[in-house]
Every structure is written in structure tokens, then in C-alpha cells.
CSV table of C-alpha atoms and ligand atoms in Angstrom, one decimal:
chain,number,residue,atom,x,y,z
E,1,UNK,CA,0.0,0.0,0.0
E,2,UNK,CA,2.5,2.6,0.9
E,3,UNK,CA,4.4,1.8,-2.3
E,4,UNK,CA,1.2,2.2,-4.8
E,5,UNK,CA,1.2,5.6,-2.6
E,6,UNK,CA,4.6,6.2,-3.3
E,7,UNK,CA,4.5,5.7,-7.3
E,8,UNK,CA,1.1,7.9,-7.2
E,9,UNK,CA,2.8,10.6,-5.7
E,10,UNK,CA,5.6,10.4,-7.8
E,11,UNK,CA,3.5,10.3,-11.1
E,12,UNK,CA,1.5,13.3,-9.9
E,13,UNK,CA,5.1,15.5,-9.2
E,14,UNK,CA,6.0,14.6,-12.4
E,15,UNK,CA,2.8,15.6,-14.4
E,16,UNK,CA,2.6,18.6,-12.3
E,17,UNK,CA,6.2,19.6,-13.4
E,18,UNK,CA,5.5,18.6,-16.9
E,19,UNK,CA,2.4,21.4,-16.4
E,20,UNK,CA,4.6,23.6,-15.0
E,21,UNK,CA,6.7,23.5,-18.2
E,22,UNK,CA,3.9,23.5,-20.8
E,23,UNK,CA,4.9,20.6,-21.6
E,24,UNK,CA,1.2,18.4,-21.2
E,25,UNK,CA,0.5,17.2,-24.8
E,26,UNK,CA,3.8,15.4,-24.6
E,27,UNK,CA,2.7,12.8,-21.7
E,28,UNK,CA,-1.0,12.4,-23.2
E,29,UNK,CA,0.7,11.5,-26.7
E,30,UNK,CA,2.7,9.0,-24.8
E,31,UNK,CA,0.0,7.6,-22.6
E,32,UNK,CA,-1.7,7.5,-26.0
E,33,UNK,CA,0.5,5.0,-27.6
E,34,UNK,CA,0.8,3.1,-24.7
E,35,UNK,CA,-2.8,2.4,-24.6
E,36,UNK,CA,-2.4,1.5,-28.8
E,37,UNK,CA,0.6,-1.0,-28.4
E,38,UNK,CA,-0.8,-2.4,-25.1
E,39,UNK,CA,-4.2,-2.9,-26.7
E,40,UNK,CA,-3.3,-4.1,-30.0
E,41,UNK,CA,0.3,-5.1,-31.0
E,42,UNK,CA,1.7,-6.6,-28.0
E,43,UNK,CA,5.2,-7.0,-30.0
E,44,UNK,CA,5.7,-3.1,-29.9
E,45,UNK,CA,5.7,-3.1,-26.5
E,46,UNK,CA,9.3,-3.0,-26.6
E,47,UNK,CA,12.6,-1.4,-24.8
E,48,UNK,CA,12.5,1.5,-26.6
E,49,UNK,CA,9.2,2.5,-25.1
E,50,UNK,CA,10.0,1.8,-21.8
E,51,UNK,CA,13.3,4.3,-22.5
E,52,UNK,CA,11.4,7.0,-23.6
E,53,UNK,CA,8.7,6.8,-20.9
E,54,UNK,CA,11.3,6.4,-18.2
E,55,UNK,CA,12.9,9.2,-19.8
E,56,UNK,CA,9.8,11.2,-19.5
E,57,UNK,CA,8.9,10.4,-15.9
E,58,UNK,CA,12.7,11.4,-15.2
E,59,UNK,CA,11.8,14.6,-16.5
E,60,UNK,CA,13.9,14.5,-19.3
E,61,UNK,CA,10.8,14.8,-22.7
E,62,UNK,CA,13.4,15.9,-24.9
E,63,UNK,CA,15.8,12.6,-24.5
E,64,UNK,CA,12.3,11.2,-24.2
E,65,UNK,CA,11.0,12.4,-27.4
E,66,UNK,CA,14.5,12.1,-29.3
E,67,UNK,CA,13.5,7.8,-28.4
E,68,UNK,CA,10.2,7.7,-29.8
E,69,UNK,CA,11.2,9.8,-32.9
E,70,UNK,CA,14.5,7.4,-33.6
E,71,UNK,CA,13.1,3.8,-32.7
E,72,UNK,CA,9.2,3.7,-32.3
E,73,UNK,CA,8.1,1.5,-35.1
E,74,UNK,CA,5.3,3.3,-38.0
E,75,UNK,CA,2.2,1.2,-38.1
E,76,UNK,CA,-1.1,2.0,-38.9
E,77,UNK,CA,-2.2,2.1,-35.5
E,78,UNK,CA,0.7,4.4,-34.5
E,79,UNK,CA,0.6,6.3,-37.8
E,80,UNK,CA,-2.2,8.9,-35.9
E,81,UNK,CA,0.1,9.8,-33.0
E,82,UNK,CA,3.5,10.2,-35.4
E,83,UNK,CA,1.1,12.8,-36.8
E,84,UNK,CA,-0.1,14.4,-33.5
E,85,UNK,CA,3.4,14.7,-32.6
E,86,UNK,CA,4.9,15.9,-35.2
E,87,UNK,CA,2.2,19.1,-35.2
E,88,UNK,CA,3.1,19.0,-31.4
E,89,UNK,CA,6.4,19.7,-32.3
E,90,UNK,CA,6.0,22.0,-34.6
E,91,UNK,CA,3.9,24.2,-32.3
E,92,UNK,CA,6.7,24.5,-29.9
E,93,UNK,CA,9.2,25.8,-32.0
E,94,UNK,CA,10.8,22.4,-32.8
E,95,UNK,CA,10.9,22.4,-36.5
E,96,UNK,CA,13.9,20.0,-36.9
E,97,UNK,CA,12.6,17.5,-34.6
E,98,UNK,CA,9.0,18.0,-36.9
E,99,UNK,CA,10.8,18.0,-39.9
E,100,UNK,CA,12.6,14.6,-39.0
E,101,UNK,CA,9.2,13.1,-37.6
E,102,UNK,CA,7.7,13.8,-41.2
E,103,UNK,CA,10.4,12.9,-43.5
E,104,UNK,CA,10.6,9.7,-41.4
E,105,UNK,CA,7.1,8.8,-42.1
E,106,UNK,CA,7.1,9.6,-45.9
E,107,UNK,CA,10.1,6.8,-46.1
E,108,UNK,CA,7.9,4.2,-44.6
E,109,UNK,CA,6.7,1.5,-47.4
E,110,UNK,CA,2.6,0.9,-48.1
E,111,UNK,CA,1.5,4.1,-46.9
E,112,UNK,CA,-2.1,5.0,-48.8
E,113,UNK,CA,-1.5,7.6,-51.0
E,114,UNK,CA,-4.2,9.8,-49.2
E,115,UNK,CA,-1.9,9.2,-46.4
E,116,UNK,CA,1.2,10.4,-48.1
E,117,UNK,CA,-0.5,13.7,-49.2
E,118,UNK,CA,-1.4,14.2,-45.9
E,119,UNK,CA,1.8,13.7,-44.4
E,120,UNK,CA,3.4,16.6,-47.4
E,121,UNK,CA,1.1,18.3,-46.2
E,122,UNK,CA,2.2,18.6,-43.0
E,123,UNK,CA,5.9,18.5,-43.9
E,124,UNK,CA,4.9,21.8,-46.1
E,125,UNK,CA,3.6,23.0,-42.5
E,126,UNK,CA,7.0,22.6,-40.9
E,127,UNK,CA,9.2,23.8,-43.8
E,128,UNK,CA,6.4,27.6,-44.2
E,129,UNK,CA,6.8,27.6,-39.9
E,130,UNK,CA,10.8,27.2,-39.5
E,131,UNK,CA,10.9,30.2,-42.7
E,132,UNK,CA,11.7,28.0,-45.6
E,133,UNK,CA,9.5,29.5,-47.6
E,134,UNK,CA,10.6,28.4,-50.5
E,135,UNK,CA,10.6,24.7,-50.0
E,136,UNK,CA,7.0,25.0,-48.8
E,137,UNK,CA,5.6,26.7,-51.7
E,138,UNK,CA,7.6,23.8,-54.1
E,139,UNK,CA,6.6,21.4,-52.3
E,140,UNK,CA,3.0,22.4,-52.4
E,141,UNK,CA,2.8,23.0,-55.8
E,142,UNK,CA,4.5,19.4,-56.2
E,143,UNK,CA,1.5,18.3,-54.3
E,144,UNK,CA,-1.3,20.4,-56.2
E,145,UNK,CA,0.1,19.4,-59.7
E,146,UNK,CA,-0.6,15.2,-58.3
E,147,UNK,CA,-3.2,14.1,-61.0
E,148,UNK,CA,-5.0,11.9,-58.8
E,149,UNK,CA,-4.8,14.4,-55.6
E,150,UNK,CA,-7.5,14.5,-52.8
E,151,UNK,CA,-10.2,16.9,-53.5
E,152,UNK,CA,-9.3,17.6,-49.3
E,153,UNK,CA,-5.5,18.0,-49.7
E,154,UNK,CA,-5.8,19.8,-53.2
E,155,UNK,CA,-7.9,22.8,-51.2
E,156,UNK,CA,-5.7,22.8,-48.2
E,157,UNK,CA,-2.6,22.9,-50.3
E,158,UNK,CA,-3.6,25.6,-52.0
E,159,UNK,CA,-5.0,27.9,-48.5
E,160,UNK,CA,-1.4,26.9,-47.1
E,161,UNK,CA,-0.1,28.6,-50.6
E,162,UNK,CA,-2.0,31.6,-50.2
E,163,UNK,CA,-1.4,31.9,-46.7
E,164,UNK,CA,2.6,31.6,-47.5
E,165,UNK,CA,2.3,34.2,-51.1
E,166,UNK,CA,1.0,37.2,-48.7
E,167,UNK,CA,3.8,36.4,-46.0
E,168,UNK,CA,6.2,37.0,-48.8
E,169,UNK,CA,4.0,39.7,-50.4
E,170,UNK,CA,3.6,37.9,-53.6
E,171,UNK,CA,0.1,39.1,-54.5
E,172,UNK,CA,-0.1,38.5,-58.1
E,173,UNK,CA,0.6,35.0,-57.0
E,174,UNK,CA,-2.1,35.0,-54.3
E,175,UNK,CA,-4.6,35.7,-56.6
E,176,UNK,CA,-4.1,33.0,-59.0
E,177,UNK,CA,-3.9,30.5,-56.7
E,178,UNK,CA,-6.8,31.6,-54.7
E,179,UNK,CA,-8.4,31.6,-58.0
E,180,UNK,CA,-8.4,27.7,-57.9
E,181,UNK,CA,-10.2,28.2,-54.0
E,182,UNK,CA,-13.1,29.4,-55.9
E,183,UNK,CA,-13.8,27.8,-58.6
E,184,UNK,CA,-17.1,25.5,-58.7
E,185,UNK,CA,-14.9,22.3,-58.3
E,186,UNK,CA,-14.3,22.4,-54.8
E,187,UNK,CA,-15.3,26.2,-53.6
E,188,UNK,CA,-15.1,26.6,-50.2
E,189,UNK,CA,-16.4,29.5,-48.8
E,190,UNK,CA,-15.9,31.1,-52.2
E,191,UNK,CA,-16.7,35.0,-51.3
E,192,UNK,CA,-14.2,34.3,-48.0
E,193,UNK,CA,-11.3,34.2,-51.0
E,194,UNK,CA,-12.9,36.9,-52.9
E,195,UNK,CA,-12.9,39.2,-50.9
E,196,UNK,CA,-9.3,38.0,-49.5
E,197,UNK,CA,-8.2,38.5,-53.5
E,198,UNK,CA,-9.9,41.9,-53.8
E,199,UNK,CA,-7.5,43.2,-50.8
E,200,UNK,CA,-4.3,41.7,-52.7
E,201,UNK,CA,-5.8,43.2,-55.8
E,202,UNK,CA,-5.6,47.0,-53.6
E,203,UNK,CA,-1.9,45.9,-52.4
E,204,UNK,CA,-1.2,45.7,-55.7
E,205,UNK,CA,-2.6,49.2,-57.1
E,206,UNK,CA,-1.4,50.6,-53.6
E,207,UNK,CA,2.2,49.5,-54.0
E,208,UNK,CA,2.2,51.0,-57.5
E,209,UNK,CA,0.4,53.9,-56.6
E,210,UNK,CA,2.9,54.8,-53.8
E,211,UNK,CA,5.8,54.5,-56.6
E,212,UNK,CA,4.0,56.5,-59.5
E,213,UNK,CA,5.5,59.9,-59.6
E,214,UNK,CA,5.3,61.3,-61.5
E,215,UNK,CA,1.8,59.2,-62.6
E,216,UNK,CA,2.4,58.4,-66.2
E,217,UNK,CA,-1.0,57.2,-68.1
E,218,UNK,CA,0.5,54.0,-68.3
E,219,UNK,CA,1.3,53.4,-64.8
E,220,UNK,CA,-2.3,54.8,-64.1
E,221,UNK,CA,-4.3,52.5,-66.5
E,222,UNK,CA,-2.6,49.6,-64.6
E,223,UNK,CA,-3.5,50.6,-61.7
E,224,UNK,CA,-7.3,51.5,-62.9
E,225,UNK,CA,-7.2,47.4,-64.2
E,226,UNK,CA,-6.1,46.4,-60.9
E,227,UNK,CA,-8.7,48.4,-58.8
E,228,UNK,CA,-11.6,47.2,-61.3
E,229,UNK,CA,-10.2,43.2,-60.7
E,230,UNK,CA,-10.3,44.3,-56.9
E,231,UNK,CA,-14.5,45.4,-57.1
E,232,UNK,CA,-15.1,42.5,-59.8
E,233,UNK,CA,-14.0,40.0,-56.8
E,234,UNK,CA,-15.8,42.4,-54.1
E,235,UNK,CA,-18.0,45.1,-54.7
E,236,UNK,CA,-18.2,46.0,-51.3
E,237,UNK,CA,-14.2,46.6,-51.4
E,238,UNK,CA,-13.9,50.0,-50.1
E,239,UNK,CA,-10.4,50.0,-50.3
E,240,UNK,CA,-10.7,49.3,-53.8
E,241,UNK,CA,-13.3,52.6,-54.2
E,242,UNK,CA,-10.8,54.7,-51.7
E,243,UNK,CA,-7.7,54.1,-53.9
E,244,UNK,CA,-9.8,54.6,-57.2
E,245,UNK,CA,-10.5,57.8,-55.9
E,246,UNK,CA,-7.3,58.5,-55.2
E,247,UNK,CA,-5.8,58.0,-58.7
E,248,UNK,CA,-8.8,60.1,-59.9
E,249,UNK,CA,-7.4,62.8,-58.2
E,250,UNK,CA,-3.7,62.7,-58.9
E,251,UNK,CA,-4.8,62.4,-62.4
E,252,UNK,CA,-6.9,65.9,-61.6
E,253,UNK,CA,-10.2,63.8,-62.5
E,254,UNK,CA,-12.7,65.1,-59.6
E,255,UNK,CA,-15.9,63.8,-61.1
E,256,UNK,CA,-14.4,60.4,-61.2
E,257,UNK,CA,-12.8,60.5,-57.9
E,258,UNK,CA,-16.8,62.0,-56.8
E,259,UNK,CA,-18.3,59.3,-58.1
E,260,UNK,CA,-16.1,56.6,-56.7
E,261,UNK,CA,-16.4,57.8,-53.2
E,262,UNK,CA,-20.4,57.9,-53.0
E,263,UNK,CA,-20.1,53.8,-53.3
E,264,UNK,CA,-18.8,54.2,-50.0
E,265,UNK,CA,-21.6,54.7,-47.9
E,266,UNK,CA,-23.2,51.9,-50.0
E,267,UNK,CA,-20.4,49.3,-49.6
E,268,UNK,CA,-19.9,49.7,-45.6
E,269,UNK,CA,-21.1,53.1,-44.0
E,270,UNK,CA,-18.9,52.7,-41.4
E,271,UNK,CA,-16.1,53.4,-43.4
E,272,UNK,CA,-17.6,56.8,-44.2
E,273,UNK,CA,-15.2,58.5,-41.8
E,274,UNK,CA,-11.9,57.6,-43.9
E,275,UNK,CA,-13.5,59.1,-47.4
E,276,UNK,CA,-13.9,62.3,-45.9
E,277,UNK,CA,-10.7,63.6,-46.7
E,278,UNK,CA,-10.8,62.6,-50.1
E,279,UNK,CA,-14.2,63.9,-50.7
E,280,UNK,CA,-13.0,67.4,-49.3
E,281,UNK,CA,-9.9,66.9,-51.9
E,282,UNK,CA,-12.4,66.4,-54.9
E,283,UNK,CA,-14.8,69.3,-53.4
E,284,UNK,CA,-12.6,72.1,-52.9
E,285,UNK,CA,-13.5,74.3,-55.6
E,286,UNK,CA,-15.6,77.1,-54.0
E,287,UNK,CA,-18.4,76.8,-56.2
E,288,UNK,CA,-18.7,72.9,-55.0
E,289,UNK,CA,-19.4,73.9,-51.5
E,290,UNK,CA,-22.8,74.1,-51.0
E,291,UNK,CA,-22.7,70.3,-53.2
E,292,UNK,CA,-20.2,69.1,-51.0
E,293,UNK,CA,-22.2,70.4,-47.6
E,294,UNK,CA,-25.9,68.4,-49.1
E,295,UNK,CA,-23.9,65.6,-49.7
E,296,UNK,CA,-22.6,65.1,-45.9
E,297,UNK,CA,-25.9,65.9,-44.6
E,298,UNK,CA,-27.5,63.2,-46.9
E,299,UNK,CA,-24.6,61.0,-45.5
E,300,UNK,CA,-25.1,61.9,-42.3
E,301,UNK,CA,-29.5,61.6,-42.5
E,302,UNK,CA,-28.4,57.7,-43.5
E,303,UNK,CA,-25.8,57.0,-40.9
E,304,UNK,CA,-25.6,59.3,-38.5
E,305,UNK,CA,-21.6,59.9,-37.1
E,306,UNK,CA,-19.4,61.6,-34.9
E,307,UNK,CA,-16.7,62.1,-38.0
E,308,UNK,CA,-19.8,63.4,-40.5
E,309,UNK,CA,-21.1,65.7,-37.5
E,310,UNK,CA,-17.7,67.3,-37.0
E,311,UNK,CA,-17.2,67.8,-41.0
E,312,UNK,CA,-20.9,69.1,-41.3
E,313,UNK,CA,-20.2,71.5,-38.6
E,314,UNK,CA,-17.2,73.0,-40.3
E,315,UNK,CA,-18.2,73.5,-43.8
E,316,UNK,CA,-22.0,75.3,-42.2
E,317,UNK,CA,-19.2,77.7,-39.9
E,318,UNK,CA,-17.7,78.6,-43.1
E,319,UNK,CA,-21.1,78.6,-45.3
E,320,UNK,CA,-24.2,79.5,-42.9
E,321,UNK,CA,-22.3,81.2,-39.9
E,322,UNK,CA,-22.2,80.1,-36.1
E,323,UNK,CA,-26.0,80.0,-35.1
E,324,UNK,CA,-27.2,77.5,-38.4
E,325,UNK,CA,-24.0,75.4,-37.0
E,326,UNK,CA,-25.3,75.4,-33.5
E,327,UNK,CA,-29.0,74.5,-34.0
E,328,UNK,CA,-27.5,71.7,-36.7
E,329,UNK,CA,-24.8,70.4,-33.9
E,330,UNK,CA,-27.9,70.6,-31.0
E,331,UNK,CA,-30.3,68.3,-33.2
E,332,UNK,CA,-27.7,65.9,-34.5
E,333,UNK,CA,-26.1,65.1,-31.2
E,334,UNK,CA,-28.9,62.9,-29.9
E,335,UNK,CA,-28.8,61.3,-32.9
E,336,UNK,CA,-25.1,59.6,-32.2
E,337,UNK,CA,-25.7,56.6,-30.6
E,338,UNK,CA,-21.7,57.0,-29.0
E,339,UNK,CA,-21.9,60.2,-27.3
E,340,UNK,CA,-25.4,59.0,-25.7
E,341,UNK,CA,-23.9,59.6,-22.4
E,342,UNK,CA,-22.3,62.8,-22.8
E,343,UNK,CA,-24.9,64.5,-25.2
E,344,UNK,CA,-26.1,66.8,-22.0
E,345,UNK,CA,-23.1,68.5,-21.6
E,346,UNK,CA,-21.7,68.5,-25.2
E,347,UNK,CA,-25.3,70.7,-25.8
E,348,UNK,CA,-24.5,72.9,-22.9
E,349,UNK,CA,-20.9,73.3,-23.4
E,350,UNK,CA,-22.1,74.5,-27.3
E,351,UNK,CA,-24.9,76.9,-26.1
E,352,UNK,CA,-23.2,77.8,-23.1
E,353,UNK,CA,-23.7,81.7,-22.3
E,354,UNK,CA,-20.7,83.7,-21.0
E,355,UNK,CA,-18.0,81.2,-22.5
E,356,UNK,CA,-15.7,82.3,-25.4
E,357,UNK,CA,-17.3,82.3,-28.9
E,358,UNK,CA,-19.0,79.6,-31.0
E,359,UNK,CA,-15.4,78.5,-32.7
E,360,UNK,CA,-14.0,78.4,-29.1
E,361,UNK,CA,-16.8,76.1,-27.7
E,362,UNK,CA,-16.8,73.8,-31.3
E,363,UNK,CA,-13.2,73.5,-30.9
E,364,UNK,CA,-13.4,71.9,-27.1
E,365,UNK,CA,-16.4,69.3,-28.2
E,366,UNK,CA,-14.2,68.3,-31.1
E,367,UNK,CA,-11.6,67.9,-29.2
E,368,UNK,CA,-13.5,65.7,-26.7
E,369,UNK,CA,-15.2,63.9,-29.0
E,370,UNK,CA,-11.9,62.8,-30.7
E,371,UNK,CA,-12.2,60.5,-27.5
E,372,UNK,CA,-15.2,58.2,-29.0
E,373,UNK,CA,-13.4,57.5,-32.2
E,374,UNK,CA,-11.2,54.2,-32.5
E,375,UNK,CA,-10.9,51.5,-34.7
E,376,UNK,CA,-11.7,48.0,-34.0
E,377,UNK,CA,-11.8,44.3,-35.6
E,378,UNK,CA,-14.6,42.8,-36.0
E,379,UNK,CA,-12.8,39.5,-35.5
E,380,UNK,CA,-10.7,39.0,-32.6
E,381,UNK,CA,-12.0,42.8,-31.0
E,382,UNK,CA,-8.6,44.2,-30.8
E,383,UNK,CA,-8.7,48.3,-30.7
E,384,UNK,CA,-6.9,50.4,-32.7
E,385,UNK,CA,-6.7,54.4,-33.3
E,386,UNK,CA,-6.2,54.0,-37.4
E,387,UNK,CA,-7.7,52.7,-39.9
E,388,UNK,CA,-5.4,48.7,-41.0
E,389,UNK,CA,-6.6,46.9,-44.0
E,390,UNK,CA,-5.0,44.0,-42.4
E,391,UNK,CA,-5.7,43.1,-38.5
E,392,UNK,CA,-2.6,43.0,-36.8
E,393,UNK,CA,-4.3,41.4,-34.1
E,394,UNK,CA,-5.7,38.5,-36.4
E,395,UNK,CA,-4.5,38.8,-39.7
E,396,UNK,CA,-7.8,39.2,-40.9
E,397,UNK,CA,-8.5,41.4,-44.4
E,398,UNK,CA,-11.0,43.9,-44.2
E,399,UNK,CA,-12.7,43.4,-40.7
E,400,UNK,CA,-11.4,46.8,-39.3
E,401,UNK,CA,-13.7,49.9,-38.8
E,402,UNK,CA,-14.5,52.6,-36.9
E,403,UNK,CA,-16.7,52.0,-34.3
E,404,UNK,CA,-20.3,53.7,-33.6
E,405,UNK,CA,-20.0,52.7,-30.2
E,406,UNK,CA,-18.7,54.7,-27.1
E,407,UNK,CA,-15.2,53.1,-26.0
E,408,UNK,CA,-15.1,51.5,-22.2
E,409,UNK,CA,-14.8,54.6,-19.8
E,410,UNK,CA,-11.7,53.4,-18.5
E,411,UNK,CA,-9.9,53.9,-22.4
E,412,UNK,CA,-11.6,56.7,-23.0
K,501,ZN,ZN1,-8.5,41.0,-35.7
């Protein structure tokens, strides 16, 4: 009795160390192919396993895994848990030890050829995550050019290839291959990759666009083609309207920019905010002012803002004077679903008597409403103070916006 108590006590230090060290996956694994050798191939049941384990209740995974990788027999049975391992490995940074636990399973005879694709697949996986870039993207291709590939391993191979051609900003690539992801043969979530191809359609026109001066009409067309692919993939691309307006305009082409920021409000309202500058840009003419003002309040009537507010209130100071601006600024502030809390004293501070003039008073409730207007990912939540076409939180395309609600008290 007091030895079983001994050995329990001893097996619970050592899983709590392993804990301790982040190292739990490795034990279960283990225990795993215990259970399959125990239960079903007695004759695997050999010294080497006995080694690793005592190696791992020693405390010592790494001699332990080192073991298992070099002598633990590939069957069928055990093929599942080379596999777990492997990815085990490869999540903790251990790309060589991955790498060997791969290429040692490709060299085993009879494997199914579903299996073998599988296991490229995951050798692609260690190659992309240890920065061989390279090798991964041959080694996929290898894999998508098998005639007789699995509809399963054909798709994944080519996500892993887009996934790998926008880490080494290869977007002309991207595209094409995530041309394959959705076309009717085995789509997947088809508008997922259009709208992921639209965004490397804008990297594109945006790279050239930052290098075109002086714009030549060449340059420009190509750029125009690229922007139209981007909306042909995504229509809702704002991005894709944003830059076009932006070309418009260093070509001197106002209508054209015009008319390429009203999709704006169509495509995602929320987005409204970062046209505005443009919009002033292509409005600046004086006798486009009173246009430019009708336009912001029909903006404004369909999604009411702080940013459309703000702008409204500085083109009436200029056009209709300081009282027209104040009764406009008094009725749309209860209309702002973000400033719902502060709405009492934003009215008072802007009729307030005995305080410094109307420009003063604008100028403080600007600046404090500057305070209610962040960024934020519709994905993973992460908050940000400008606008990123890419997530650095999650990676995700296209998922950040500005945010119509008021920011928790304790960030603002
Ligand atoms: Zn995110």
C-alpha cells in the first residue's frame, strides 16, 4: 500500500512539473501510444518504449522524445500519434525534430496515398513555420500538380499557398492560386477568398500607386485594371473605391474620384469617416461647397456619425455662420448613438452663455469627441486608433472599422 502511494505521488510530481513547463501534450501523446501498443500489438511493447517513458517520468521529454522519434516502429495504429506529434512539435518551435518526424514517415513502405499527401502536407507545414519559404511553396505545388490528388488536400494545399504568397507579399501569385479556391470544383467558402483577393488586388494598385510619380497614363491604367479586378472579386471593397479615388485625383479627375467615393456609404457606412478627406480633396473648388455640404448631410441623414457631424459643422461655420451650425450640432447630437452619455453636456458646453465664442466652444467638443473614435476588428476585437486593412491582431483582411459605439470609460 505505501508503495502504490509512493508511485502515485511520484506520477503526480512529475505531471505537475511537466504542467509547469507547458509541456502536457507530450505525456497524453505517450499515454496515447501506450494504450495502442498495449491494446493491439503486444510485440511493440518494446525497450524503446520503456526508455522514452522512463525518460519522460525522469523529467527528461526531450531525451524522451528524441527515443520515440529514432526507434518507435510506424504502423497503422501508430501512424495517428507520429502525426499528432509531429504538429506537437512544430507548435513548440521544434521544426527540426518535426521535420525529422515527417520525412521519417514519408520513407515508410505501403502508406495509402491519401496518407502520403497528408503527411506533405504537413511537412509543407514545418518547412512555411521554420521560414523556408521556399521549399513550402515547391513542395505544395509538387502536391497540387498530383493528378490523382484529394479533392481535401488539393484545397488545403492551396489555402497553405496563399497563406505563405502574402507572408512573402507575392500578391499577383495569391490571386491566382486563390483563383483555384473558388472555382465550382471544390469552392469553399468562395466569397471568404474573394474578398481575401480583392484586398491583394488594392496591395497591388497601392504599392504601384505609392511608386507612380510622377503618374504616367500607363502606370495609371494599370493601376485602374487592378482596382476594377479588386470590385469585380468584391464590390463591397472600399479599399478598392478609396484608392480609385485616389488615382482620380492625382490624375486631376474630380468627377471620377466624386463618383467613386459615393459607393462608400453603400459598400460599408462605417467606413464613411476615412473618405472624408478625399471627398473634401475632390470638393474644394468654392463653387462645389454648398454640393459638397448636401452631400454630408444626406450621408449623415443615413448613418448618423461623430466624423460626419464634425465635418458638417465645419463646412456650415464657413457657409451658414455660427448660429445654423449650433442648431445643426444641438439636433444631431442625440442622434449619435456613442456620445449618448455625454450628449447633456456636449449641448451645454455649445450653447453655453458667458464662455468664449462659438469656434471656441466647437473646438473643445471636437476635441473631446476625438475620444469616442477608435478602430476596431470585428474578429478577434482588438482596438486600434487607425484605420489597418490587415488586422494586426488576427490577420484578418478587411474586418477593421470605426466604431459607432462609445469606447469603455476606462480607455476613454
Ligand atoms: Zn483582428
Amino acid at each position: 500500500m505505501g508503495l502504490l502511494l509512493a508511485i502515485v505521488c511520484s506520477l503526480c510530481v512529475g505531471y505537475a512539473v511537466a504542467d509547469w513547463q507547458g509541456r502536457r501534450e507530450l505525456p497524453r501523446i505517450l499515454r496515447r501510444v501506450a494504450r495502442r501498443v498495449q491494446g493491439r500489438s503486444p510485440s511493440l511493447v518494446d525497450t524503446h518504449y520503456y526508455k522514452a517513458l522512463t525518460s519522460l517520468l525522469n523529467e527528461q521529454p526531450d531525451e524522451a522524445l528524441d527515443r520515440f522519434v529514432s526507434s518507435m516502429e510506424v504502423t497503422p495504429e501508430s501512424l495517428e500519434v507520429h502525426l499528432a506529434l509531429g504538429a506537437l512539435l512544430r507548435r513548440r518551435g521544434e521544426f527540426d525534430r518535426a521535420l525529422r518526424v515527417h520525412q521519417n514517415l514519408l520513407e515508410q513502405p505501403e502508406l495509402s496515398e491519401e496518407r502520403k499527401q497528408h503527411i506533405q502536407l504537413e511537412l509543407a507545414c514545418d518547412y512555411w513555420r521554420s521560414g523556408l519559404l521556399d521549399r513550402a511553396v515547391d513542395l505544395l505545388k509538387e502536391l497540387i500538380a498530383l493528378p490523382h490528388i484529394n479533392k481535401g488536400a488539393r484545397w488545403q494545399a492551396s489555402a497553405y499557398l496563399v497563406e505563405i504568397y502574402q507572408e512573402m507579399g507575392d500578391w499577383l501569385e495569391a490571386v491566382d492560386v486563390a483563383d483555384t479556391l473558388t472555382s465550382a470544383k471544390f469552392a469553399r467558402e468562395p466569397d471568404l477568398w474573394r474578398r481575401l483577393q480583392a484586398q491583394f488586388c488594392c496591395e497591388l494598385a497601392q504599392r504601384k500607386l505609392q511608386h507612380a510619380e510622377p503618374l504616367n497614363s500607363e502606370t495609371a491604367a494599370n493601376i485602374a485594371a487592378k482596382l476594377r479586378q479588386a470590385l469585380s472579386y468584391d464590390p463591397n471593397c472600399v479599399r478598392a473605391s478609396l484608392l480609385q479615388a485616389e488615382l482620380a485625383l492625382l490624375r486631376d479627375a474630380k468627377k471620377e474620384a466624386l463618383n467613386a467615393l459615393k459607393s462608400v456609404p453603400v459598400q460599408d457606412a462605417r467606413l464613411i469617416p476615412d473618405a472624408l478627406p478625399l471627398l473634401a480633396e475632390c470638393m474644394a473648388d468654392a463653387e462645389l461647397h454648398g454640393a459638397h455640404l448636401a452631400l454630408l448631410k444626406q450621408w449623415f441623414d443615413e448613418s448618423p456619425s461623430l466624423a460626419l457631424m464634425l465635418a458638417i459643422a465645419e463646412c456650415m461655420q464657413e457657409q451658414e455662420g455660427e448660429s445654423a451650425t449650433r442648431r445643426f450640432c444641438l439636433d444631431a447630437l442625440p442622434r449619435i448613438a456613442a456620445i449618448r452619455f455625454e450628449v447633456p453636456v456636449l449641448m451645454l458646453t455649445l450653447s453655453g452663455a458667458g464662455s468664449p465664442g462659438f469656434s471656441e466652444r466647437f473646438q473643445q467638443v471636437a476635441t473631446l469627441l476625438e475620444h469616442f473614435v477608435y478602430y476596431q476588428c470585428d474578429q478577434c476585437g482588438i482596438k486600434m486608433q487607425q484605420l489597418e486593412w490587415r488586422c494586426p491582431g488576427c490577420h484578418s483582411w478587411g474586418t477593421v472599422a470605426q466604431v459607432s459605439e462609445p469606447a469603455p470609460r476606462s480607455e476613454s
